[in-house]
Structures are given as structure tokens and as C-alpha cells.
Amino acid sequence: TQLLEQSPQFLSIQEGENLTVYCNSSSVFSSLQWYRQEPGEGPVLLVTVVTGGEVKKLKRLTFQFGDARKDSSLHITAAQPGDTGLYLCADMNRDDKIIFGKGTRLHILP
Amino acid sequence: NAGVMQNPRHLVRRRGQEARLRCSPMKGHSHVYWYRQLPEEGLKFMVYLQKENIIDESGMPKERFSAEFPKEGPSILRIQQVVRGDSAAYFCASSSWTSGRINEQFFGPGTRLTVL
């Protein structure tokens, strides 16, 4: 069974700072996804990455996929309070089940 | 709002009662998935359904849990004789189908079940 480990578990930083969170898989990703989940809501897909070594940018968010397709990082530049939430990495398998990590809970202090 | 709808948003049950959670997929979506998020745990896949068919129920507990997606109406996740350990947030997701592949899953806001 594939395991996704995310670190850190919790992160609290000041507005304007940069941060990076990590995701490591026990096996090669089929299709790496990152989601953000706000309190009381369901997860919202941020990005899907398939190719090893690929870098995708979404405004102030930069997603990097490791060459071996077993790890990923999410970097946020100049964090804002609106970035607060639970960041989940996930693998969408060929059988369409999504396997999620436990997430990094990010809190941006104004 | 054309998003995935779930109701109720919050549900309180006493041990031994039944819980029924409803999910209306996005318009045009024929695939429904249920996930459970236990406190301090990640989201875990439970079941994947298409209209009138269970495609994959490998994540469903063997007893007390069942799911359906009838030809008409919402998908239902049913938990019989609830126990405290069933307290969790239950999320439904839906997707459409394009020839040869399944598309992005869109998640609903969840139903938070509390068992007293």
C-alpha cells in the first residue's frame, strides 16, 4: 500500500515570509496532485503533475516534482493570510482512487 | 451553484442509530466517490460508484456501511448502528468521463458526523 508522508505537519509563519512543504511517497506516483482544504470545506485541486522533474507555477505557488517521481515540494512566496489551510499531496491512481497524505496545516499570521 | 452538494452538513447520531449521507454530483458527472477523513488522519477512499453500479468498494468497512447511486436521485452513504469511531468528516467527489480516462474529481463540502 502506497504511503505519502508530508512534512512538516504544522507550520505557522508571518505574512510575507516564504515557505516550503514536502511530500514523499513510498512508491512512484501515478499522477501527483496537490490540494488545499480550508476549514469546514472539501479539498480543492491546485495542480496535477505527471512528468518527473516538472515544475509548475500557480501565482505565488511553485510545485516541483522529483526526477524519480517519488517526491514533491510546494513553495509559497510571500505568504498571505489567505494561504492558510491544509495542504494535501495525493496520488491519483490508474484505478481512479486518490491516495492522500495527512497534510501540512499552514497558518499565516497577519 | 453547480458544485457537488452534500447534505446534511452536520449530523449528530447516538450510538446504534443509522446515518444517511447524501451527495448530489456536479451536473453531467456520472462518477461518484466517497472518502472519509478521521480526526488527525488523511482522507481515505471508501467507494467508487457509477449510476446503479458499485465499481470499487475496497475501502468500505466490511460491516454496517453501504453505498448506492441510483438511476435517479443522489448517491447515499448509509452507516447502520453507528459507533463513536464512525465520527468523521465524509466527503463525496464526482467526476465526468472522457473517452479513455477519468477526469478531475471535484469534492463537496463534506458531512461532519458526530456519534454521541
GROMACS .gro file of C-alpha atoms in nm:
model
  226
    1THR     CA    1   0.000   0.000   0.000
    2GLN     CA    2   0.137   0.338  -0.101
    3LEU     CA    3   0.218   0.577   0.184
    4LEU     CA    4   0.251   0.953   0.142
    5GLU     CA    5   0.448   1.134   0.410
    6GLN     CA    6   0.414   1.509   0.437
    7SER     CA    7   0.632   1.745   0.634
    8PRO     CA    8   0.612   1.948   0.835
    9GLN     CA    9   0.282   1.853   0.995
   10PHE     CA   10   0.223   2.209   1.115
   11LEU     CA   11   0.371   2.538   1.004
   12SER     CA   12   0.297   2.885   1.138
   13ILE     CA   13   0.475   3.181   0.980
   14GLN     CA   14   0.439   3.554   0.944
   15GLU     CA   15   0.274   3.715   0.645
   16GLY     CA   16   0.530   3.795   0.377
   17GLU     CA   17   0.765   3.507   0.453
   18ASN     CA   18   0.847   3.222   0.215
   19LEU     CA   19   0.790   2.856   0.295
   20THR     CA   20   0.832   2.509   0.153
   21VAL     CA   21   0.640   2.192   0.238
   22TYR     CA   22   0.731   1.843   0.128
   23CYS     CA   23   0.572   1.521   0.020
   24ASN     CA   24   0.743   1.182  -0.010
   25SER     CA   25   0.591   0.865  -0.147
   26SER     CA   26   0.682   0.505  -0.068
   27SER     CA   27   0.636   0.427  -0.439
   28VAL     CA   28   0.638   0.608  -0.772
   29PHE     CA   29   0.348   0.844  -0.824
   30SER     CA   30   0.098   0.770  -1.099
   31SER     CA   31  -0.024   1.126  -1.106
   32LEU     CA   32   0.086   1.369  -0.834
   33GLN     CA   33  -0.172   1.615  -0.712
   34TRP     CA   34  -0.170   1.895  -0.457
   35TYR     CA   35  -0.489   2.013  -0.288
   36ARG     CA   36  -0.576   2.288  -0.040
   37GLN     CA   37  -0.851   2.228   0.213
   38GLU     CA   38  -0.996   2.513   0.417
   39PRO     CA   39  -1.172   2.453   0.750
   40GLY     CA   40  -1.521   2.313   0.701
   41GLU     CA   41  -1.477   2.258   0.329
   42GLY     CA   42  -1.367   1.988   0.090
   43PRO     CA   43  -1.026   1.980  -0.076
   44VAL     CA   44  -0.974   2.187  -0.388
   45LEU     CA   45  -0.729   2.074  -0.653
   46LEU     CA   46  -0.436   2.311  -0.707
   47VAL     CA   47  -0.225   2.122  -0.958
   48THR     CA   48  -0.168   1.786  -1.126
   49VAL     CA   49   0.184   1.688  -1.228
   50VAL     CA   50   0.279   1.378  -1.422
   51THR     CA   51   0.632   1.421  -1.557
   52GLY     CA   52   0.937   1.372  -1.334
   53GLY     CA   53   1.139   1.691  -1.286
   54GLU     CA   54   0.845   1.908  -1.386
   55VAL     CA   55   0.794   2.248  -1.223
   56LYS     CA   56   0.455   2.419  -1.227
   57LYS     CA   57   0.372   2.767  -1.107
   58LEU     CA   58   0.039   2.897  -0.987
   59LYS     CA   59   0.079   3.265  -0.896
   60ARG     CA   60   0.292   3.259  -0.577
   61LEU     CA   61   0.290   2.879  -0.553
   62THR     CA   62   0.563   2.670  -0.715
   63PHE     CA   63   0.523   2.292  -0.736
   64GLN     CA   64   0.825   2.074  -0.803
   65PHE     CA   65   0.813   1.704  -0.888
   66GLY     CA   66   1.124   1.498  -0.821
   67ASP     CA   67   1.309   1.335  -1.110
   68ALA     CA   68   1.237   0.990  -0.971
   69ARG     CA   69   0.866   1.078  -0.931
   70LYS     CA   70   0.865   0.983  -0.564
   71ASP     CA   71   0.881   1.324  -0.402
   72SER     CA   72   0.746   1.673  -0.442
   73SER     CA   73   0.768   2.015  -0.285
   74LEU     CA   74   0.536   2.314  -0.270
   75HIS     CA   75   0.697   2.655  -0.225
   76ILE     CA   76   0.494   2.963  -0.140
   77THR     CA   77   0.646   3.305  -0.189
   78ALA     CA   78   0.539   3.599   0.024
   79ALA     CA   79   0.273   3.409   0.214
   80GLN     CA   80  -0.060   3.579   0.277
   81PRO     CA   81  -0.333   3.504   0.534
   82GLY     CA   82  -0.547   3.369   0.251
   83ASP     CA   83  -0.292   3.089   0.206
   84THR     CA   84  -0.393   2.944   0.544
   85GLY     CA   85  -0.525   2.591   0.514
   86LEU     CA   86  -0.442   2.222   0.499
   87TYR     CA   87  -0.220   2.132   0.204
   88LEU     CA   88  -0.259   1.775   0.088
   89CYS     CA   89  -0.045   1.588  -0.156
   90ALA     CA   90  -0.210   1.297  -0.331
   91ASP     CA   91  -0.167   1.032  -0.596
   92MET     CA   92  -0.447   0.964  -0.841
   93ASN     CA   93  -0.401   0.600  -0.930
   94ARG     CA   94  -0.493   0.441  -1.258
   95ASP     CA   95  -0.791   0.283  -1.088
   96ASP     CA   96  -0.911   0.636  -1.003
   97LYS     CA   97  -0.871   0.608  -0.628
   98ILE     CA   98  -0.695   0.908  -0.481
   99ILE     CA   99  -0.446   0.833  -0.206
  100PHE     CA  100  -0.385   1.129   0.022
  101GLY     CA  101  -0.113   1.226   0.265
  102LYS     CA  102  -0.212   1.355   0.607
  103GLY     CA  103  -0.130   1.709   0.504
  104THR     CA  104   0.060   2.011   0.625
  105ARG     CA  105  -0.151   2.252   0.827
  106LEU     CA  106  -0.035   2.602   0.737
  107HIS     CA  107  -0.122   2.913   0.934
  108ILE     CA  108  -0.018   3.255   0.813
  109LEU     CA  109  -0.010   3.521   1.081
  110PRO     CA  110  -0.110   3.871   0.972
  111ASN     CA  111  -2.417   2.668  -0.760
  112ALA     CA  112  -2.329   2.381  -0.987
  113GLY     CA  113  -2.081   2.222  -0.747
  114VAL     CA  114  -2.102   1.892  -0.563
  115MET     CA  115  -2.366   1.914  -0.294
  116GLN     CA  116  -2.375   1.718   0.027
  117ASN     CA  117  -2.635   1.712   0.298
  118PRO     CA  118  -2.666   1.734   0.578
  119ARG     CA  119  -2.351   1.935   0.652
  120HIS     CA  120  -2.360   1.826   1.013
  121LEU     CA  121  -2.520   1.513   1.153
  122VAL     CA  122  -2.541   1.401   1.514
  123ARG     CA  123  -2.639   1.046   1.596
  124ARG     CA  124  -2.645   0.835   1.911
  125ARG     CA  125  -2.470   0.501   1.918
  126GLY     CA  126  -2.679   0.236   1.746
  127GLN     CA  127  -2.871   0.475   1.520
  128GLU     CA  128  -2.844   0.493   1.144
  129ALA     CA  129  -2.675   0.772   0.949
  130ARG     CA  130  -2.765   0.858   0.590
  131LEU     CA  131  -2.538   1.092   0.399
  132ARG     CA  132  -2.642   1.231   0.062
  133CYS     CA  133  -2.437   1.351  -0.230
  134SER     CA  134  -2.554   1.518  -0.549
  135PRO     CA  135  -2.276   1.520  -0.807
  136MET     CA  136  -2.198   1.808  -1.037
  137LYS     CA  137  -2.424   1.834  -1.339
  138GLY     CA  138  -2.308   1.599  -1.610
  139HIS     CA  139  -2.095   1.386  -1.376
  140SER     CA  140  -2.169   1.017  -1.367
  141HIS     CA  141  -1.895   0.901  -1.130
  142VAL     CA  142  -1.918   0.941  -0.753
  143TYR     CA  143  -1.656   0.868  -0.489
  144TRP     CA  144  -1.683   0.868  -0.111
  145TYR     CA  145  -1.389   0.946   0.119
  146ARG     CA  146  -1.364   0.959   0.498
  147GLN     CA  147  -1.144   1.195   0.697
  148LEU     CA  148  -1.089   1.086   1.054
  149PRO     CA  149  -0.950   1.335   1.308
  150GLU     CA  150  -0.574   1.371   1.258
  151GLU     CA  151  -0.588   1.133   0.962
  152GLY     CA  152  -0.577   1.189   0.591
  153LEU     CA  153  -0.865   1.141   0.355
  154LYS     CA  154  -0.920   0.773   0.282
  155PHE     CA  155  -1.101   0.630  -0.018
  156MET     CA  156  -1.413   0.431   0.063
  157VAL     CA  157  -1.611   0.354  -0.251
  158TYR     CA  158  -1.647   0.442  -0.619
  159LEU     CA  159  -1.985   0.426  -0.789
  160GLN     CA  160  -2.141   0.490  -1.123
  161LYS     CA  161  -2.516   0.506  -1.180
  162GLU     CA  162  -2.665   0.185  -1.037
  163ASN     CA  163  -2.323   0.020  -1.010
  164ILE     CA  164  -2.059  -0.015  -0.741
  165ILE     CA  165  -1.726  -0.010  -0.923
  166ASP     CA  166  -1.484  -0.036  -0.630
  167GLU     CA  167  -1.572  -0.074  -0.263
  168SER     CA  168  -1.230  -0.182  -0.143
  169GLY     CA  169  -1.215   0.099   0.113
  170MET     CA  170  -1.550   0.030   0.274
  171PRO     CA  171  -1.563  -0.133   0.617
  172LYS     CA  172  -1.698  -0.484   0.578
  173GLU     CA  173  -1.995  -0.435   0.807
  174ARG     CA  174  -2.254  -0.163   0.868
  175PHE     CA  175  -2.151   0.054   0.570
  176SER     CA  176  -2.322   0.058   0.232
  177ALA     CA  177  -2.345   0.295  -0.063
  178GLU     CA  178  -2.568   0.338  -0.362
  179PHE     CA  179  -2.603   0.569  -0.660
  180PRO     CA  180  -2.949   0.510  -0.806
  181LYS     CA  181  -3.061   0.595  -1.157
  182GLU     CA  182  -3.248   0.893  -1.019
  183GLY     CA  183  -3.150   1.099  -0.717
  184PRO     CA  184  -2.840   1.146  -0.508
  185SER     CA  185  -2.580   0.896  -0.401
  186ILE     CA  186  -2.635   0.771  -0.046
  187LEU     CA  187  -2.376   0.653   0.205
  188ARG     CA  188  -2.551   0.459   0.479
  189ILE     CA  189  -2.400   0.367   0.813
  190GLN     CA  190  -2.604   0.133   1.029
  191GLN     CA  191  -2.570   0.103   1.407
  192VAL     CA  192  -2.318   0.383   1.430
  193VAL     CA  193  -2.036   0.370   1.685
  194ARG     CA  194  -1.819   0.651   1.822
  195GLY     CA  195  -1.536   0.552   1.588
  196ASP     CA  196  -1.756   0.646   1.291
  197SER     CA  197  -1.732   1.012   1.390
  198ALA     CA  198  -1.554   1.177   1.098
  199ALA     CA  199  -1.597   1.405   0.800
  200TYR     CA  200  -1.733   1.223   0.497
  201PHE     CA  201  -1.660   1.374   0.159
  202CYS     CA  202  -1.816   1.299  -0.172
  203ALA     CA  203  -1.644   1.373  -0.502
  204SER     CA  204  -1.768   1.348  -0.858
  205SER     CA  205  -1.609   1.334  -1.199
  206SER     CA  206  -1.708   1.310  -1.560
  207TRP     CA  207  -1.571   1.062  -1.811
  208THR     CA  208  -1.381   1.134  -2.127
  209SER     CA  209  -1.308   0.850  -2.365
  210GLY     CA  210  -1.020   0.650  -2.224
  211ARG     CA  211  -0.975   0.837  -1.897
  212ILE     CA  212  -1.140   0.970  -1.587
  213ASN     CA  213  -1.126   1.341  -1.525
  214GLU     CA  214  -1.057   1.551  -1.215
  215GLN     CA  215  -1.258   1.470  -0.905
  216PHE     CA  216  -1.445   1.766  -0.758
  217PHE     CA  217  -1.513   1.748  -0.387
  218GLY     CA  218  -1.820   1.851  -0.195
  219PRO     CA  219  -1.810   2.040   0.137
  220GLY     CA  220  -1.849   1.723   0.341
  221THR     CA  221  -2.083   1.591   0.609
  222ARG     CA  222  -1.947   1.601   0.961
  223LEU     CA  223  -2.085   1.306   1.154
  224THR     CA  224  -2.070   1.309   1.532
  225VAL     CA  225  -2.170   0.997   1.722
  226LEU     CA  226  -2.259   1.055   2.085
   0.00000   0.00000   0.00000
